[in-house]
Tab-separated table of C-alpha atoms and ligand atoms in Angstrom:
chain	number	residue	atom	x	y	z
A	6	UNK	CA	0.000	0.000	0.000
A	7	UNK	CA	1.702	3.278	-1.005
A	8	UNK	CA	1.312	5.938	1.641
A	9	UNK	CA	1.347	9.731	1.888
A	10	UNK	CA	3.407	10.373	5.016
A	11	UNK	CA	4.186	13.721	6.654
A	12	UNK	CA	6.753	14.699	9.264
A	13	UNK	CA	5.646	17.553	11.535
A	14	UNK	CA	8.672	19.249	13.094
A	15	UNK	CA	11.010	18.097	10.318
A	16	UNK	CA	13.942	20.386	11.148
A	17	UNK	CA	14.761	19.207	14.686
A	18	UNK	CA	17.104	16.337	15.612
A	19	UNK	CA	14.205	13.846	15.891
A	20	UNK	CA	12.372	15.102	12.800
A	21	UNK	CA	15.508	14.935	10.651
A	22	UNK	CA	16.242	11.436	11.950
A	23	UNK	CA	12.662	10.324	11.213
A	24	UNK	CA	13.336	11.299	7.570
A	25	UNK	CA	16.671	9.469	7.598
A	26	UNK	CA	15.049	6.331	9.049
A	27	UNK	CA	12.193	6.384	6.491
A	28	UNK	CA	14.802	6.423	3.725
A	29	UNK	CA	17.209	3.969	5.381
A	30	UNK	CA	14.366	1.483	6.058
A	31	UNK	CA	12.947	2.049	2.545
A	32	UNK	CA	9.502	2.998	3.839
A	33	UNK	CA	7.223	2.693	0.750
A	34	UNK	CA	5.747	6.199	0.716
A	35	UNK	CA	3.935	7.512	-2.374
A	36	UNK	CA	4.375	11.094	-1.160
A	37	UNK	CA	6.456	12.650	1.641
A	38	UNK	CA	5.583	16.049	3.117
A	39	UNK	CA	7.972	17.856	5.484
A	40	UNK	CA	6.303	20.395	7.766
A	41	UNK	CA	7.882	22.937	10.105
A	42	UNK	CA	7.408	26.513	11.295
A	43	UNK	CA	7.239	29.437	8.857
A	44	UNK	CA	10.904	30.151	9.721
A	45	UNK	CA	11.934	26.946	7.934
A	46	UNK	CA	9.405	27.055	5.077
A	47	UNK	CA	11.156	26.882	1.698
A	48	UNK	CA	14.387	25.467	3.147
A	49	UNK	CA	15.760	22.357	1.442
A	50	UNK	CA	17.039	19.326	3.388
A	51	UNK	CA	19.227	16.756	1.679
A	52	UNK	CA	19.396	13.165	2.961
A	53	UNK	CA	21.387	10.458	1.158
A	54	UNK	CA	21.570	12.733	-1.875
A	55	UNK	CA	17.797	13.259	-1.996
A	56	UNK	CA	16.538	16.838	-1.636
A	57	UNK	CA	13.291	17.717	0.137
A	58	UNK	CA	11.658	21.165	0.509
A	59	UNK	CA	10.149	22.091	3.867
A	60	UNK	CA	6.624	23.522	3.907
A	61	UNK	CA	5.051	25.693	6.594
A	62	UNK	CA	2.733	23.665	8.843
A	63	UNK	CA	-0.842	24.964	8.753
A	64	UNK	CA	-4.166	23.401	9.843
A	65	UNK	CA	-4.765	22.613	6.158
A	66	UNK	CA	-1.413	20.769	5.704
A	67	UNK	CA	-2.873	17.322	6.409
A	68	UNK	CA	-5.373	16.955	3.531
A	69	UNK	CA	-4.755	13.591	1.875
A	70	UNK	CA	-2.095	12.575	4.387
A	71	UNK	CA	-2.311	8.964	5.623
A	72	UNK	CA	0.327	8.995	8.392
A	73	UNK	CA	1.861	11.857	10.366
A	74	UNK	CA	5.103	11.428	12.331
A	75	UNK	CA	5.076	14.247	14.872
A	76	UNK	CA	8.455	15.396	16.194
A	77	UNK	CA	7.166	18.742	17.450
A	78	UNK	CA	7.126	19.846	21.086
A	79	UNK	CA	3.927	19.596	23.142
A	80	UNK	CA	2.487	23.017	22.293
A	81	UNK	CA	2.857	22.631	18.518
A	82	UNK	CA	1.786	18.967	18.654
A	83	UNK	CA	-1.282	19.849	20.724
A	84	UNK	CA	-2.284	22.541	18.217
A	85	UNK	CA	-1.841	20.629	14.933
A	86	UNK	CA	-2.614	16.984	15.810
A	87	UNK	CA	-6.399	17.519	16.140
A	88	UNK	CA	-6.410	18.989	12.591
A	89	UNK	CA	-4.441	15.990	11.288
A	90	UNK	CA	-6.821	13.493	12.921
A	91	UNK	CA	-9.823	15.454	11.603
A	92	UNK	CA	-8.321	15.256	8.110
A	93	UNK	CA	-8.299	11.453	8.493
A	94	UNK	CA	-4.589	10.920	9.172
A	95	UNK	CA	-3.167	8.536	11.789
A	96	UNK	CA	-0.680	10.439	13.961
A	97	UNK	CA	2.358	8.905	15.673
A	98	UNK	CA	3.304	11.541	18.228
A	99	UNK	CA	6.727	11.806	19.898
A	100	UNK	CA	5.642	14.621	22.229
A	101	UNK	CA	4.353	13.842	25.728
A	102	UNK	CA	1.041	15.604	24.995
A	103	UNK	CA	-1.080	12.445	24.604
A	104	UNK	CA	1.036	9.688	26.203
A	105	UNK	CA	-1.205	9.194	29.270
A	106	UNK	CA	-4.494	9.746	27.418
A	107	UNK	CA	-6.519	6.507	27.903
A	108	UNK	CA	-7.692	6.637	24.252
A	109	UNK	CA	-4.097	6.820	22.970
A	110	UNK	CA	-1.943	3.652	22.806
A	111	UNK	CA	1.624	4.228	24.086
A	112	UNK	CA	3.756	1.897	21.973
A	113	UNK	CA	7.145	0.226	21.845
A	114	UNK	CA	6.717	-2.320	19.008
A	115	UNK	CA	8.973	-4.921	20.679
A	116	UNK	CA	6.954	-4.645	23.899
A	117	UNK	CA	3.249	-3.971	23.223
A	118	UNK	CA	2.623	-3.789	19.457
A	119	UNK	CA	-0.759	-5.516	19.947
A	120	UNK	CA	-2.111	-2.376	21.649
A	121	UNK	CA	-1.821	-0.340	18.405
A	122	UNK	CA	-5.176	-1.688	17.157
A	123	UNK	CA	-7.016	0.274	19.886
A	124	UNK	CA	-5.933	3.643	18.465
A	125	UNK	CA	-8.525	6.308	17.694
A	126	UNK	CA	-6.281	8.343	15.380
A	127	UNK	CA	-3.320	9.030	17.669
A	128	UNK	CA	-0.539	6.676	18.795
A	129	UNK	CA	2.050	8.011	21.252
A	130	UNK	CA	5.782	7.372	21.243
A	131	UNK	CA	7.095	6.922	24.820
A	132	UNK	CA	9.839	9.041	26.356
A	133	UNK	CA	13.330	8.002	25.215
A	134	UNK	CA	14.468	6.874	28.690
A	135	UNK	CA	11.299	4.774	29.022
A	136	UNK	CA	11.836	3.101	25.627
A	137	UNK	CA	15.458	2.219	26.422
A	138	UNK	CA	14.579	0.735	29.826
A	139	UNK	CA	11.503	-1.219	28.728
A	140	UNK	CA	13.035	-2.765	25.602
A	141	UNK	CA	15.645	-4.236	27.975
A	142	UNK	CA	13.165	-5.216	30.705
A	143	UNK	CA	10.141	-6.496	28.745
A	144	UNK	CA	11.514	-10.034	28.118
A	145	UNK	CA	12.280	-10.351	31.846
A	146	UNK	CA	8.866	-8.948	32.820
A	147	UNK	CA	7.048	-11.464	30.629
A	148	UNK	CA	8.957	-14.305	32.326
A	149	UNK	CA	8.982	-13.264	36.007
A	150	UNK	CA	6.672	-10.208	36.321
A	151	UNK	CA	8.445	-7.068	37.553
A	152	UNK	CA	6.948	-5.550	40.719
A	153	UNK	CA	9.519	-2.782	41.415
A	154	UNK	CA	12.139	-0.839	39.445
A	155	UNK	CA	14.904	1.409	40.776
A	156	UNK	CA	16.343	3.323	37.823
A	157	UNK	CA	19.161	5.859	37.513
A	158	UNK	CA	19.520	7.402	34.073
A	159	UNK	CA	22.594	9.029	32.519
A	160	UNK	CA	20.957	11.075	29.744
A	161	UNK	CA	22.821	12.466	26.742
A	162	UNK	CA	22.646	16.111	25.756
A	163	UNK	CA	20.812	15.136	22.536
A	164	UNK	CA	17.703	14.955	24.712
A	165	UNK	CA	17.706	18.756	24.447
A	166	UNK	CA	17.925	18.545	20.652
A	167	UNK	CA	20.459	19.946	18.209
A	168	UNK	CA	20.923	22.954	20.512
A	169	UNK	CA	21.825	20.750	23.469
A	170	UNK	CA	24.419	18.852	21.445
A	171	UNK	CA	25.922	22.126	20.159
A	172	UNK	CA	25.985	23.574	23.687
A	173	UNK	CA	28.168	20.719	24.991
A	174	UNK	CA	30.594	20.976	22.082
A	175	UNK	CA	30.759	24.783	22.323
A	176	UNK	CA	31.348	24.676	26.096
A	177	UNK	CA	34.202	22.168	25.757
A	178	UNK	CA	35.796	24.307	23.041
A	179	UNK	CA	35.353	27.527	25.057
A	180	UNK	CA	36.882	25.912	28.160
A	181	UNK	CA	39.820	24.670	26.083
A	182	UNK	CA	40.288	28.221	24.776
A	183	UNK	CA	39.881	29.683	28.305
A	184	UNK	CA	36.853	31.655	27.074
A	185	UNK	CA	33.483	32.174	28.837
A	186	UNK	CA	30.817	29.495	28.236
A	187	UNK	CA	27.153	29.872	27.258
A	188	UNK	CA	24.371	27.980	29.076
A	189	UNK	CA	20.935	27.972	27.411
A	190	UNK	CA	19.670	24.378	27.117
A	191	UNK	CA	20.799	23.273	30.595
A	192	UNK	CA	20.563	25.102	33.952
A	193	UNK	CA	24.341	24.889	34.536
A	194	UNK	CA	27.526	24.093	32.643
A	195	UNK	CA	27.112	20.531	31.343
A	196	UNK	CA	30.706	20.058	30.129
A	197	UNK	CA	32.615	17.998	32.750
A	198	UNK	CA	29.518	18.123	34.969
A	199	UNK	CA	26.396	16.089	35.911
A	200	UNK	CA	23.021	17.828	36.388
A	201	UNK	CA	20.407	15.862	38.434
A	202	UNK	CA	17.457	17.675	36.880
A	203	UNK	CA	15.521	17.016	33.663
A	204	UNK	CA	12.201	18.876	33.707
A	205	UNK	CA	10.429	20.484	36.669
A	206	UNK	CA	10.165	18.963	40.170
A	207	UNK	CA	6.859	17.915	41.787
A	208	UNK	CA	5.996	18.349	45.465
A	209	UNK	CA	7.665	15.019	46.308
A	210	UNK	CA	10.937	16.112	44.749
A	211	UNK	CA	10.687	14.017	41.567
A	212	UNK	CA	11.253	15.603	38.150
A	213	UNK	CA	8.763	15.304	35.269
A	214	UNK	CA	11.298	13.109	33.438
A	215	UNK	CA	11.507	10.763	36.460
A	216	UNK	CA	7.712	10.460	36.736
A	217	UNK	CA	7.521	9.497	33.023
A	218	UNK	CA	9.377	6.255	33.828
A	219	UNK	CA	6.678	5.329	36.394
A	220	UNK	CA	3.602	6.595	34.535
A	221	UNK	CA	4.580	5.396	31.047
A	222	UNK	CA	6.029	2.125	32.387
A	223	UNK	CA	2.752	1.258	34.102
A	224	UNK	CA	0.754	1.963	30.921
A	225	UNK	CA	3.061	0.124	28.501
A	226	UNK	CA	3.489	-2.973	30.698
A	227	UNK	CA	-0.183	-2.830	31.705
A	228	UNK	CA	1.020	-2.957	35.323
A	229	UNK	CA	-0.873	-0.290	37.286
A	230	UNK	CA	0.827	-1.280	40.561
A	231	UNK	CA	4.363	-1.269	39.160
A	232	UNK	CA	6.564	0.488	41.747
A	233	UNK	CA	9.137	2.802	40.165
A	234	UNK	CA	11.754	5.048	41.733
A	235	UNK	CA	13.719	6.900	39.055
A	236	UNK	CA	16.551	9.438	39.194
A	237	UNK	CA	17.225	11.205	35.874
A	238	UNK	CA	20.591	12.888	35.383
A	239	UNK	CA	21.911	14.902	32.423
A	240	UNK	CA	25.461	13.805	31.582
A	241	UNK	CA	27.998	15.111	29.034
A	242	UNK	CA	27.584	12.337	26.450
A	243	UNK	CA	26.348	13.215	22.987
A	244	UNK	CA	23.390	11.029	21.913
A	245	UNK	CA	23.143	7.758	23.837
A	246	UNK	CA	21.270	7.440	27.129
A	247	UNK	CA	22.607	4.957	29.688
A	248	UNK	CA	20.566	3.496	32.553
A	249	UNK	CA	21.388	1.561	35.731
A	250	UNK	CA	18.353	-0.561	36.650
A	251	UNK	CA	17.557	-2.792	39.628
A	252	UNK	CA	14.352	-4.804	39.371
A	253	UNK	CA	12.339	-6.931	41.790
A	254	UNK	CA	10.252	-9.807	40.417
A	255	UNK	CA	7.261	-11.793	41.593
A	256	UNK	CA	8.802	-15.038	40.327
A	257	UNK	CA	12.346	-16.476	40.581
A	258	UNK	CA	14.716	-15.560	37.738
A	259	UNK	CA	18.482	-16.132	37.796
A	260	UNK	CA	21.224	-14.444	35.781
A	261	UNK	CA	21.643	-17.268	33.242
A	262	UNK	CA	17.895	-17.363	32.570
A	263	UNK	CA	17.861	-13.588	32.157
A	264	UNK	CA	20.735	-13.787	29.641
A	265	UNK	CA	18.971	-16.550	27.691
A	266	UNK	CA	15.814	-14.417	27.536
A	267	UNK	CA	17.704	-11.321	26.399
A	268	UNK	CA	20.134	-12.786	23.892
A	269	UNK	CA	17.326	-13.592	21.445
A	270	UNK	CA	14.946	-10.787	22.395
A	271	UNK	CA	13.928	-8.283	19.662
A	272	UNK	CA	15.705	-4.921	19.719
A	273	UNK	CA	18.428	-6.036	22.134
A	274	UNK	CA	22.194	-6.628	21.842
A	275	UNK	CA	23.557	-8.510	24.852
A	276	UNK	CA	27.026	-7.152	25.703
A	277	UNK	CA	27.806	-8.906	28.958
A	278	UNK	CA	31.291	-10.227	29.613
A	279	UNK	CA	32.601	-7.951	32.361
A	280	UNK	CA	35.583	-10.198	33.158
A	281	UNK	CA	36.820	-9.308	29.672
A	282	UNK	CA	35.742	-5.656	30.033
A	283	UNK	CA	32.769	-6.099	27.682
A	284	UNK	CA	29.674	-4.125	28.730
A	285	UNK	CA	27.392	-1.517	27.085
A	286	UNK	CA	28.796	1.983	26.614
A	287	UNK	CA	27.109	5.085	25.123
A	288	UNK	CA	29.842	5.572	22.510
A	289	UNK	CA	29.224	2.059	21.173
A	290	UNK	CA	25.402	2.147	21.263
A	291	UNK	CA	25.022	5.455	19.401
A	292	UNK	CA	23.988	5.744	15.713
A	293	UNK	CA	22.145	2.391	15.634
A	294	UNK	CA	18.814	1.027	16.922
A	295	UNK	CA	19.543	-1.843	19.309
A	296	UNK	CA	19.467	-1.425	23.090
A	297	UNK	CA	22.757	-2.709	24.512
A	298	UNK	CA	22.263	-4.672	27.756
A	299	UNK	CA	24.917	-5.963	30.168
A	300	UNK	CA	26.281	-6.063	33.740
A	301	UNK	CA	23.429	-8.502	34.503
A	302	UNK	CA	23.815	-9.722	38.067
A	303	UNK	CA	21.822	-10.926	41.065
A	304	UNK	CA	20.702	-8.084	43.355
A	305	UNK	CA	22.752	-9.022	46.459
A	306	UNK	CA	20.983	-6.411	48.598
A	307	UNK	CA	17.695	-8.320	48.840
A	308	UNK	CA	16.393	-11.823	49.634
A	309	UNK	CA	13.573	-11.268	47.117
A	310	UNK	CA	13.887	-12.175	43.412
A	311	UNK	CA	16.063	-9.300	42.166
A	312	UNK	CA	18.455	-8.477	39.317
A	313	UNK	CA	20.551	-5.444	38.427
A	314	UNK	CA	21.621	-4.498	34.898
A	315	UNK	CA	23.015	-1.688	32.767
A	316	UNK	CA	21.734	-0.632	29.332
A	317	UNK	CA	22.495	1.987	26.680
A	318	UNK	CA	20.605	3.139	23.607
A	319	UNK	CA	20.646	5.891	21.000
A	320	UNK	CA	18.237	8.539	22.294
A	321	UNK	CA	17.429	10.090	18.920
A	322	UNK	CA	17.031	6.824	16.991
A	323	UNK	CA	15.449	4.012	19.049
A	324	UNK	CA	14.633	6.525	21.785
A	325	UNK	CA	12.451	8.533	19.409
A	326	UNK	CA	12.671	8.533	15.573
A	327	UNK	CA	13.161	4.828	14.808
A	328	UNK	CA	10.543	3.759	17.349
A	329	UNK	CA	8.029	6.065	15.611
A	330	UNK	CA	8.945	4.730	12.149
A	331	UNK	CA	8.646	1.142	13.431
A	332	UNK	CA	5.115	1.977	14.600
A	333	UNK	CA	4.381	3.467	11.145
A	334	UNK	CA	5.634	0.239	9.512
A	335	UNK	CA	2.890	-1.732	11.293
A	336	UNK	CA	0.368	0.043	9.008
A	337	UNK	CA	1.964	-1.259	5.792
B	425	2RA	C1	15.483	14.481	27.463
B	425	2RA	N1	13.824	12.717	27.406
B	425	2RA	O1	16.331	13.583	27.437
B	425	2RA	C2	14.004	14.156	27.352
B	425	2RA	C3	13.412	14.740	26.101
B	425	2RA	N2	13.970	14.195	24.933
B	425	2RA	O2	15.767	15.680	27.547
């Protein structure tokens, strides 16, 4: 079936990567429309030698469009998506605007693809840190049912888009040149630093990014009582998020069983030979779509059924753009 697909927010890191993934995965579109703000209208983007012209997004932009990949922020997504749905398009939205809406499936294809069929026009892409954690944990959850997760994330600057990536590079250059640094995308200098804040804090002292892991995890795993305690930290890596995760299970599961489950699981690359210094690292997991999982070990701090592990994944690709394109591929 040839499809008219549109990308809303085509000029940002995620929007550009959505285009790259459509081309790389040979998505069979009949027509491709790139939409962005009036500032970008008329600009050309070139990917793999193919040139595309960006059009200004308007409420009328979605006539005849079958699928919309939305890479826009919440305010722009919230304004345009109702027009796209009204025009008859199916929208796959990377913003957090609709993720907890009961009528909107929240999808990681490797984890809960079957829930897509309940969509009423909008399908939401989970937060990048949620995708990376749940791709790694889903095979274990299916086997031994996770009851509690303690997660610490080490989130790359790409989470703040092209500007965040540029800010880290510029700061490192300025510091090398003994010049003053600029801080715009992060509250403090991120070069050679760690910032334990992503988003605003609630009255219990948890950031909006940390609450996404609990709220989205419960919806995706269909586990309303899943206990989650997450600490999200911005770190000076470029585009791969890393996560340290300790999980408690209802049922027994040992390390060798966990490895057997993961080694053949979709979307995962098991990198777990610590004796030989083989474990996931952000530099190795960037620019591809698998979630690297390793450091799998028994949780020695509890007499319950517990494991600890470490995983890394490309925040822009599997954490956002590729996951959205994989959802789009289920409509072919
Ligand atoms: C971040 N997950 O890493 C958020 C948004 N991409 O900044």
